[in-house]
CSV table of C-alpha atoms and ligand atoms in Angstrom, one decimal:
chain,number,residue,atom,x,y,z
A,1,MET,CA,128.1,-7.0,-123.5
A,2,ASN,CA,128.1,-5.5,-126.9
A,3,SER,CA,126.0,-8.1,-128.8
A,4,SER,CA,122.7,-6.9,-130.1
A,5,LEU,CA,119.4,-8.6,-129.0
A,6,PRO,CA,118.9,-10.5,-132.2
A,7,GLU,CA,122.5,-11.8,-132.1
A,8,PHE,CA,122.6,-12.7,-128.4
A,9,ASP,CA,119.0,-13.8,-127.7
A,10,PRO,CA,117.1,-14.5,-130.9
A,11,GLN,CA,114.4,-16.3,-128.9
A,12,VAL,CA,113.4,-13.1,-127.0
A,13,PHE,CA,113.8,-11.0,-130.2
A,14,GLU,CA,111.5,-13.3,-132.2
A,15,ILE,CA,108.8,-13.4,-129.5
A,16,ALA,CA,108.8,-9.6,-129.4
A,17,ASN,CA,108.6,-9.5,-133.2
A,18,GLU,CA,105.7,-12.0,-133.1
A,19,ASP,CA,103.9,-9.4,-131.0
A,20,LEU,CA,104.8,-6.7,-133.4
A,21,ALA,CA,103.2,-8.7,-136.2
A,22,ARG,CA,100.1,-9.4,-134.0
A,23,GLN,CA,99.8,-5.7,-133.2
A,24,GLN,CA,100.2,-4.8,-136.9
A,25,SER,CA,97.7,-7.3,-138.2
A,26,SER,CA,94.9,-7.1,-135.7
A,27,LEU,CA,92.5,-4.3,-134.8
A,28,THR,CA,92.9,-3.7,-131.1
A,29,LEU,CA,89.9,-2.1,-129.5
A,30,ILE,CA,91.0,-2.4,-125.9
A,31,PRO,CA,90.3,1.1,-124.5
A,32,SER,CA,93.2,1.0,-122.0
A,33,GLU,CA,95.9,0.3,-124.6
A,34,ASN,CA,97.6,2.4,-127.1
A,35,TYR,CA,100.7,2.4,-129.4
A,36,ALA,CA,103.5,4.4,-127.9
A,37,SER,CA,105.5,6.4,-130.5
A,38,LYS,CA,108.9,5.3,-131.7
A,39,ALA,CA,110.4,8.3,-129.8
A,40,VAL,CA,108.7,7.2,-126.5
A,41,MET,CA,110.0,3.6,-127.0
A,42,GLN,CA,113.5,4.9,-127.8
A,43,ALA,CA,113.6,6.9,-124.6
A,44,GLN,CA,112.6,3.8,-122.7
A,45,ALA,CA,115.4,1.8,-124.2
A,46,THR,CA,118.2,4.3,-123.1
A,47,VAL,CA,121.0,3.8,-120.6
A,48,LEU,CA,118.9,5.7,-118.0
A,49,ALA,CA,117.6,2.3,-117.2
A,50,ASN,CA,121.0,1.6,-115.6
A,51,LYS,CA,120.8,4.3,-112.9
A,52,TYR,CA,119.6,4.3,-109.3
A,53,ALA,CA,118.2,7.7,-108.4
A,54,GLU,CA,116.3,7.2,-105.1
A,55,GLY,CA,115.0,10.6,-103.9
A,56,TYR,CA,113.9,13.5,-106.0
A,57,PRO,CA,115.7,15.9,-108.4
A,58,TYR,CA,118.8,17.4,-106.8
A,59,GLN,CA,118.1,15.6,-103.6
A,60,ARG,CA,119.2,12.0,-104.3
A,61,TYR,CA,120.6,9.2,-102.2
A,62,TYR,CA,123.1,8.2,-105.0
A,63,ASN,CA,125.8,10.1,-106.8
A,64,GLY,CA,126.0,10.5,-110.5
A,65,CYS,CA,122.4,11.6,-110.8
A,66,LEU,CA,122.7,14.9,-112.7
A,67,PRO,CA,121.3,13.6,-116.0
A,68,CYS,CA,118.5,11.9,-114.0
A,69,ASP,CA,117.8,15.2,-112.2
A,70,LYS,CA,117.5,17.0,-115.6
A,71,ILE,CA,115.2,14.3,-117.1
A,72,GLU,CA,112.9,14.2,-114.1
A,73,THR,CA,112.7,18.0,-113.9
A,74,LEU,CA,111.8,18.1,-117.6
A,75,ALA,CA,109.1,15.5,-117.1
A,76,ILE,CA,107.6,17.3,-114.2
A,77,GLU,CA,107.7,20.7,-115.9
A,78,ARG,CA,106.1,19.3,-119.1
A,79,ALA,CA,103.3,17.5,-117.1
A,80,LYS,CA,102.6,20.7,-115.2
A,81,ASP,CA,102.3,22.6,-118.5
A,82,LEU,CA,100.1,20.0,-120.0
A,83,PHE,CA,97.6,19.6,-117.2
A,84,GLY,CA,98.1,22.9,-115.3
A,85,ALA,CA,98.8,21.1,-112.1
A,86,GLU,CA,100.5,22.8,-109.1
A,87,HIS,CA,102.6,19.7,-108.2
A,88,VAL,CA,103.4,16.5,-110.1
A,89,ASN,CA,105.1,13.3,-109.0
A,90,VAL,CA,106.3,11.4,-112.1
A,91,GLN,CA,107.7,8.4,-110.3
A,92,PRO,CA,104.8,5.9,-109.8
A,93,HIS,CA,105.6,2.6,-111.5
A,94,ALA,CA,101.9,2.1,-112.3
A,95,GLY,CA,98.4,3.4,-111.6
A,96,THR,CA,97.7,1.1,-108.6
A,97,GLN,CA,101.0,2.3,-107.0
A,98,ALA,CA,99.9,5.9,-107.6
A,99,ASN,CA,96.6,5.3,-105.9
A,100,MET,CA,98.2,3.4,-103.1
A,101,ALA,CA,100.5,6.4,-102.4
A,102,ILE,CA,97.6,8.8,-102.4
A,103,TYR,CA,95.8,6.7,-99.8
A,104,GLN,CA,98.9,6.4,-97.7
A,105,ALA,CA,99.5,10.1,-97.9
A,106,LEU,CA,96.0,11.3,-97.0
A,107,LEU,CA,94.3,8.5,-95.1
A,108,LYS,CA,94.8,6.1,-92.2
A,109,PRO,CA,94.0,2.4,-92.4
A,110,GLY,CA,90.3,2.0,-91.6
A,111,ASP,CA,89.3,5.4,-93.0
A,112,THR,CA,86.2,5.4,-95.3
A,113,ILE,CA,86.6,5.7,-99.1
A,114,LEU,CA,83.5,6.2,-101.3
A,115,SER,CA,84.2,4.9,-104.8
A,116,MET,CA,82.6,3.2,-107.8
A,117,LYS,CA,81.8,-0.5,-107.8
A,118,LEU,CA,84.2,-2.5,-110.0
A,119,ASP,CA,81.3,-4.3,-111.8
A,120,HIS,CA,79.7,-0.9,-112.6
A,121,GLY,CA,82.9,0.4,-114.2
A,122,GLY,CA,85.3,1.1,-111.2
A,123,HIS,CA,88.8,-0.1,-110.7
A,124,LEU,CA,90.5,-2.8,-108.6
A,125,SER,CA,92.5,-0.2,-106.6
A,126,HIS,CA,89.3,1.6,-105.7
A,127,GLY,CA,88.4,-0.9,-103.0
A,128,LEU,CA,88.0,-4.4,-104.4
A,129,PRO,CA,88.1,-6.7,-101.3
A,130,GLN,CA,90.9,-8.8,-102.8
A,131,ASN,CA,93.0,-5.7,-103.5
A,132,PHE,CA,95.1,-3.9,-100.8
A,133,SER,CA,92.6,-1.0,-101.0
A,134,GLY,CA,89.7,-3.2,-99.9
A,135,SER,CA,91.6,-4.7,-97.1
A,136,TYR,CA,93.1,-1.5,-95.5
A,137,TYR,CA,90.2,0.9,-95.9
A,138,ASN,CA,86.5,0.8,-95.2
A,139,ILE,CA,85.0,0.9,-98.7
A,140,VAL,CA,81.5,2.2,-99.5
A,141,HIS,CA,80.6,1.9,-103.2
A,142,TYR,CA,78.3,3.8,-105.4
A,143,GLY,CA,77.2,2.4,-108.8
A,144,VAL,CA,75.2,3.5,-111.8
A,145,SER,CA,71.4,3.8,-111.7
A,146,PRO,CA,69.5,0.8,-113.1
A,147,ASP,CA,67.3,3.1,-115.3
A,148,THR,CA,69.9,5.3,-116.9
A,149,GLU,CA,73.1,3.4,-116.3
A,150,LEU,CA,74.6,6.7,-115.4
A,151,VAL,CA,76.1,7.7,-112.0
A,152,ASP,CA,73.3,9.4,-110.0
A,153,LEU,CA,75.0,12.3,-108.2
A,154,ASP,CA,72.1,12.8,-105.8
A,155,TYR,CA,72.6,9.2,-104.6
A,156,VAL,CA,76.4,9.7,-104.3
A,157,ALA,CA,75.6,12.8,-102.2
A,158,GLU,CA,73.3,10.8,-100.0
A,159,LEU,CA,75.9,8.1,-99.5
A,160,ALA,CA,78.4,10.7,-98.6
A,161,LYS,CA,76.1,12.2,-96.0
A,162,GLU,CA,75.4,8.8,-94.5
A,163,HIS,CA,79.0,7.4,-94.4
A,164,ARG,CA,81.1,10.6,-94.1
A,165,PRO,CA,84.0,9.3,-96.2
A,166,LYS,CA,87.4,10.8,-95.8
A,167,MET,CA,87.9,10.4,-99.6
A,168,ILE,CA,85.7,10.3,-102.6
A,169,ILE,CA,87.0,8.8,-105.8
A,170,VAL,CA,85.7,9.8,-109.1
A,171,GLY,CA,87.0,7.9,-112.1
A,172,ALA,CA,86.4,4.6,-113.8
A,173,SER,CA,87.7,1.9,-116.2
A,174,ALA,CA,84.5,1.2,-118.0
A,175,TYR,CA,82.3,4.3,-117.8
A,176,PRO,CA,81.3,5.6,-121.3
A,177,ARG,CA,80.1,9.0,-120.2
A,178,VAL,CA,81.5,12.4,-119.2
A,179,LEU,CA,82.3,13.2,-115.6
A,180,ASP,CA,81.6,16.7,-114.4
A,181,PHE,CA,84.2,17.1,-111.7
A,182,SER,CA,82.8,20.4,-110.4
A,183,GLU,CA,79.7,18.6,-109.2
A,184,TRP,CA,81.8,15.9,-107.5
A,185,ARG,CA,83.8,18.6,-105.7
A,186,LYS,CA,80.5,20.1,-104.3
A,187,ILE,CA,79.7,16.6,-102.9
A,188,SER,CA,83.2,16.1,-101.4
A,189,ASP,CA,83.1,19.7,-99.9
A,190,SER,CA,79.7,18.9,-98.3
A,191,VAL,CA,81.3,16.2,-96.1
A,192,ASP,CA,84.8,17.6,-96.0
A,193,ALA,CA,86.3,14.7,-97.9
A,194,TYR,CA,89.3,14.7,-100.2
A,195,LEU,CA,88.3,14.4,-103.9
A,196,LEU,CA,90.6,12.0,-105.8
A,197,ALA,CA,90.1,12.0,-109.6
A,198,ASP,CA,91.5,8.9,-111.1
A,199,ILE,CA,91.7,9.9,-114.8
A,200,ALA,CA,93.7,6.9,-116.0
A,201,HIS,CA,91.3,6.2,-118.9
A,202,ILE,CA,90.6,9.8,-119.9
A,203,SER,CA,93.8,11.7,-119.2
A,204,GLY,CA,94.5,12.0,-123.0
A,205,LEU,CA,91.1,13.3,-123.6
A,206,ILE,CA,91.6,15.9,-120.8
A,207,ALA,CA,95.0,16.9,-122.1
A,208,GLY,CA,93.4,17.2,-125.6
A,209,LYS,CA,90.6,19.4,-124.1
A,210,VAL,CA,87.8,17.1,-125.2
A,211,HIS,CA,86.7,16.2,-121.7
A,212,PRO,CA,86.1,18.4,-118.6
A,213,ASP,CA,89.2,19.2,-116.6
A,214,PRO,CA,89.5,17.7,-113.0
A,215,ILE,CA,92.5,19.7,-112.0
A,216,PRO,CA,90.8,22.8,-110.6
A,217,TYR,CA,88.3,20.7,-108.6
A,218,SER,CA,90.4,17.8,-107.2
A,219,HIS,CA,92.7,17.7,-104.2
A,220,VAL,CA,94.6,15.1,-106.0
A,221,VAL,CA,94.6,13.4,-109.4
A,222,SER,CA,96.1,10.2,-110.6
A,223,THR,CA,96.6,8.8,-114.1
A,224,THR,CA,98.5,6.1,-115.9
A,225,THR,CA,100.5,7.4,-118.8
A,226,HIS,CA,99.9,4.6,-121.4
A,227,LYS,CA,96.2,4.7,-122.2
A,228,THR,CA,94.6,7.6,-124.1
A,229,LEU,CA,97.7,9.7,-123.1
A,230,ARG,CA,99.7,7.4,-125.4
A,231,GLY,CA,102.9,7.3,-123.4
A,232,PRO,CA,104.9,4.5,-121.8
A,233,ARG,CA,103.5,2.3,-119.1
A,234,GLY,CA,103.6,4.0,-115.7
A,235,ALA,CA,101.7,6.7,-113.8
A,236,ILE,CA,101.9,10.2,-112.3
A,237,ILE,CA,100.2,11.9,-109.4
A,238,MET,CA,99.1,15.6,-109.6
A,239,CYS,CA,98.0,17.6,-106.5
A,240,LYS,CA,97.7,20.9,-104.9
A,241,SER,CA,101.0,22.2,-103.5
A,242,GLU,CA,99.8,21.7,-99.9
A,243,TYR,CA,99.8,17.9,-100.4
A,244,ALA,CA,103.0,17.7,-102.4
A,245,LYS,CA,105.3,16.7,-99.5
A,246,ASP,CA,103.0,14.0,-98.2
A,247,ILE,CA,102.5,12.6,-101.7
A,248,ASP,CA,106.2,12.6,-102.5
A,249,ARG,CA,107.1,10.9,-99.2
A,250,ALA,CA,104.4,8.3,-99.8
A,251,ILE,CA,105.9,7.3,-103.2
A,252,PHE,CA,109.5,7.5,-101.9
A,253,PRO,CA,110.5,6.1,-99.4
A,254,GLY,CA,106.9,5.0,-98.6
A,255,LEU,CA,106.2,2.6,-101.4
A,256,GLN,CA,108.9,2.6,-104.0
A,257,GLY,CA,112.7,2.6,-104.1
A,258,GLY,CA,114.6,3.7,-107.2
A,259,PRO,CA,112.4,5.4,-109.8
A,260,PHE,CA,112.6,3.9,-113.3
A,261,MET,CA,114.5,6.7,-115.0
A,262,HIS,CA,114.2,5.3,-118.5
A,263,ALA,CA,110.4,5.3,-118.0
A,264,ILE,CA,110.4,8.8,-116.7
A,265,ALA,CA,112.4,9.9,-119.8
A,266,ALA,CA,109.8,8.3,-121.9
A,267,ARG,CA,107.0,10.0,-119.9
A,268,ALA,CA,108.8,13.4,-120.6
A,269,VAL,CA,108.7,12.6,-124.4
A,270,ALA,CA,105.0,11.6,-124.2
A,271,PHE,CA,104.1,14.9,-122.5
A,272,LYS,CA,106.0,16.8,-125.2
A,273,GLU,CA,103.9,14.9,-127.8
A,274,ALA,CA,100.7,15.7,-125.9
A,275,LEU,CA,101.6,19.4,-125.9
A,276,GLN,CA,101.5,19.4,-129.8
A,277,SER,CA,98.4,20.6,-131.6
A,278,GLU,CA,98.2,17.2,-133.5
A,279,PHE,CA,97.5,15.6,-130.1
A,280,ARG,CA,94.3,17.6,-129.7
A,281,GLU,CA,93.2,16.7,-133.1
A,282,TYR,CA,94.0,13.0,-132.3
A,283,GLN,CA,91.9,13.1,-129.1
A,284,SER,CA,88.9,14.7,-130.8
A,285,GLN,CA,89.1,12.0,-133.5
A,286,VAL,CA,89.2,9.4,-130.8
A,287,VAL,CA,85.9,10.7,-129.5
A,288,ARG,CA,84.3,11.1,-133.0
A,289,ASN,CA,85.4,7.6,-133.9
A,290,ALA,CA,83.9,6.2,-130.7
A,291,LYS,CA,80.6,7.9,-131.4
A,292,THR,CA,80.5,6.6,-135.0
A,293,LEU,CA,81.4,3.0,-133.9
A,294,ALA,CA,78.7,3.2,-131.2
A,295,ASP,CA,76.0,4.5,-133.6
A,296,GLN,CA,76.8,1.8,-136.2
A,297,LEU,CA,76.8,-1.0,-133.6
A,298,MET,CA,73.4,0.2,-132.2
A,299,GLY,CA,72.1,0.5,-135.8
A,300,ASN,CA,73.1,-3.2,-136.2
A,301,GLY,CA,71.0,-4.1,-133.2
A,302,PHE,CA,73.5,-4.1,-130.3
A,303,ARG,CA,72.5,-2.5,-127.1
A,304,LEU,CA,75.2,-0.3,-125.6
A,305,VAL,CA,75.3,0.4,-121.8
A,306,SER,CA,73.8,3.9,-121.2
A,307,GLY,CA,72.8,4.0,-124.9
A,308,GLY,CA,76.1,5.2,-126.3
A,309,THR,CA,79.3,7.0,-125.5
A,310,ASP,CA,80.7,10.5,-124.9
A,311,ASN,CA,84.3,9.4,-124.6
A,312,HIS,CA,86.7,6.8,-126.0
A,313,LEU,CA,84.9,3.6,-124.9
A,314,MET,CA,81.7,1.7,-125.0
A,315,LEU,CA,80.2,-1.5,-123.5
A,316,ILE,CA,78.2,-3.9,-125.6
A,317,ASP,CA,75.4,-5.6,-123.7
A,318,LEU,CA,75.5,-9.1,-125.3
A,319,THR,CA,72.2,-10.1,-123.8
A,320,SER,CA,70.7,-7.9,-126.6
A,321,ILE,CA,71.9,-10.5,-129.0
A,322,SER,CA,71.6,-13.7,-127.0
A,323,ASP,CA,71.4,-14.8,-123.3
A,324,LYS,CA,73.6,-17.7,-124.2
A,325,LEU,CA,76.5,-15.6,-125.4
A,326,SER,CA,79.1,-14.6,-122.7
A,327,GLY,CA,81.6,-11.8,-123.1
A,328,ARG,CA,84.4,-14.3,-122.9
A,329,GLN,CA,83.0,-16.3,-125.8
A,330,ALA,CA,82.4,-13.1,-127.9
A,331,ALA,CA,85.9,-11.8,-127.2
A,332,ASN,CA,87.3,-15.2,-128.3
A,333,TYR,CA,85.3,-15.3,-131.5
A,334,LEU,CA,86.4,-11.7,-132.3
A,335,GLU,CA,90.1,-12.6,-131.6
A,336,GLU,CA,89.8,-15.4,-134.2
A,337,ALA,CA,88.5,-12.7,-136.6
A,338,GLY,CA,91.6,-10.5,-135.8
A,339,ILE,CA,89.7,-8.1,-133.5
A,340,ILE,CA,91.0,-7.8,-130.0
A,341,VAL,CA,88.6,-6.7,-127.3
A,342,ASN,CA,88.1,-7.6,-123.6
A,343,LYS,CA,85.3,-9.2,-121.8
A,344,ASN,CA,83.7,-6.9,-119.2
A,345,THR,CA,80.9,-7.0,-116.8
A,346,ILE,CA,77.9,-4.7,-117.5
A,347,PRO,CA,76.1,-3.0,-114.7
A,348,PHE,CA,73.9,-5.5,-112.8
A,349,ASP,CA,75.5,-8.4,-114.7
A,350,LYS,CA,74.2,-11.9,-113.8
A,351,ARG,CA,77.5,-13.5,-115.0
A,352,SER,CA,80.8,-13.5,-113.2
A,353,ALA,CA,83.8,-11.3,-114.0
A,354,ASN,CA,85.4,-14.3,-115.7
A,355,SER,CA,82.4,-14.9,-118.0
A,356,THR,CA,80.6,-11.5,-118.2
A,357,SER,CA,77.6,-10.4,-120.3
A,358,GLY,CA,79.6,-7.6,-122.0
A,359,ILE,CA,82.6,-6.6,-124.1
A,360,ARG,CA,84.4,-3.3,-123.8
A,361,LEU,CA,85.5,-1.5,-126.9
A,362,GLY,CA,87.6,1.7,-127.4
A,363,THR,CA,89.0,3.7,-130.2
A,364,PRO,CA,92.4,5.0,-129.0
A,365,MET,CA,94.5,2.5,-130.9
A,366,ILE,CA,92.6,2.4,-134.2
A,367,THR,CA,92.6,6.2,-134.2
A,368,SER,CA,96.4,6.1,-133.6
A,369,ARG,CA,96.6,4.1,-136.8
A,370,GLY,CA,94.9,7.0,-138.6
A,371,MET,CA,91.5,5.4,-139.0
A,372,LYS,CA,88.4,7.7,-139.2
A,373,GLU,CA,84.6,7.5,-139.4
A,374,PRO,CA,84.4,5.3,-142.6
A,375,GLU,CA,86.7,2.7,-141.0
A,376,MET,CA,84.6,2.8,-137.8
A,377,VAL,CA,81.5,1.8,-139.8
A,378,MET,CA,83.5,-1.1,-141.4
A,379,ILE,CA,84.8,-2.2,-138.0
A,380,ALA,CA,81.3,-2.1,-136.4
A,381,ASP,CA,80.1,-4.3,-139.3
A,382,PHE,CA,83.0,-6.7,-138.9
A,383,ILE,CA,82.1,-7.1,-135.2
A,384,SER,CA,78.4,-7.6,-136.0
A,385,GLU,CA,79.1,-10.2,-138.6
A,386,THR,CA,81.5,-12.1,-136.3
A,387,ILE,CA,79.1,-12.1,-133.4
A,388,LYS,CA,75.8,-12.7,-135.3
A,389,GLN,CA,77.3,-15.4,-137.4
A,390,ARG,CA,79.3,-17.0,-134.7
A,391,GLN,CA,78.2,-20.5,-135.6
A,392,ARG,CA,80.0,-20.2,-138.9
A,393,VAL,CA,83.8,-20.5,-138.8
A,394,GLY,CA,83.9,-19.4,-142.4
A,395,SER,CA,82.4,-16.0,-141.5
A,396,ARG,CA,85.2,-15.4,-139.0
A,397,LYS,CA,87.8,-16.3,-141.7
A,398,ARG,CA,86.1,-13.9,-144.1
A,399,VAL,CA,86.2,-11.1,-141.5
A,400,ARG,CA,89.8,-11.9,-140.6
A,401,GLU,CA,90.8,-11.3,-144.3
A,402,LYS,CA,89.0,-8.0,-144.4
A,403,VAL,CA,90.6,-7.0,-141.0
A,404,GLN,CA,94.1,-7.8,-142.4
A,405,GLU,CA,93.4,-5.7,-145.5
A,406,LEU,CA,92.3,-2.8,-143.3
A,407,CYS,CA,95.4,-3.2,-141.1
A,408,ARG,CA,97.7,-3.2,-144.1
A,409,ALA,CA,96.1,0.1,-145.2
A,410,PHE,CA,96.8,1.7,-141.8
A,411,PRO,CA,100.2,0.4,-140.6
A,412,VAL,CA,101.2,1.1,-137.0
A,413,TYR,CA,105.0,1.5,-137.2
A,414,GLU,CA,105.5,2.2,-140.9
A,415,ASP,CA,109.0,1.0,-141.5
A,416,ASN,CA,108.6,-2.3,-139.6
B,1,LIG,N1,93.1,-2.7,-116.2
B,1,LIG,C1,93.0,-1.4,-116.8
B,1,LIG,C2,91.9,-1.3,-117.8
B,1,LIG,O1,92.0,-2.1,-118.7
B,1,LIG,O2,91.0,-0.5,-117.8
B,1,LIG,C3,92.9,-0.4,-115.7
B,1,LIG,O3,94.0,-0.5,-114.9
């Protein structure tokens, strides 16, 4: 009971440390990941993990919940402060659970949802046939236009008129451009649909005021807390007060039992961090870094979907280098060189989701390490060298050495 992890289970301790070493010594460009702070991780490792607290603050189905009531109230108040939301539910275990609860609260099975196609940048929980969302609801998808690779709002409005959805979802996992939520609200109002903004990828940018705000325009907003927001894994739902009861009931008892109180404590810490002025500076650096990385990659001959980025991520169209190179292969070559990215379809991709013609890159993690524009230029050149000289193992080794040197200069958790 009182043994420490390294004493009792060195096997688990060593594997976790192996990942720490991997995180320290590679450049991670996965736009949906980030490094949570020590304070966030310490909150997650507290004894709050031991407590059942089904229900909501001061209305629980268990005794002994007063500290949990205080923690959850703090998390809610900080999230409201950060985003200016009328109501916040901080209990969803993950983004998909948050979306599931929103559908359960506001829709009936068979209702129509208008959302972005997965292979144009959408998300599994926005109606993929193999996901619960695609089996319980009637999904109509919009995508990006073949000419601009941007969402064409006139086309979305036409689809809305034709299909009369009960809900329109705006939000994506692989869309490198700004979303103007006020325009989306006009479309949802024109057909009397709910507007759900799923801001999982961009909630940190929104909190940092470097992306337009969805809160005034959306009936409901969902976000994970571990991406640009840089908190622990998990999610929250924000909504107008009139939907609060239905949303809360859909989370508990609708879809979840006991909330993970240790995770809620860590979310409270993350919201406090996001309320600091340094967080705004971090988010604007994330965007500046993405722009510099994108410009240098394009300068090196890579085509980026939509011709660049306005946010934290970008998609390289590998067909601009070779028709024979898949995203899977490119991501594997880059991993050998110490650069972690993920394969991703590009709009109108001819390859499957498992192979893909693209890779997705983002700057949240390298910016958390303190890297700025000069390092972005170096990283773009590392990527270019690895991909263009993929036939040469020696080139990946050379890049790997340079990556490790850069990682040593920008440590993640300094005293580890
Ligand atoms: N799978 C996440 C991403 O990588 O974007 C979204 O849930």
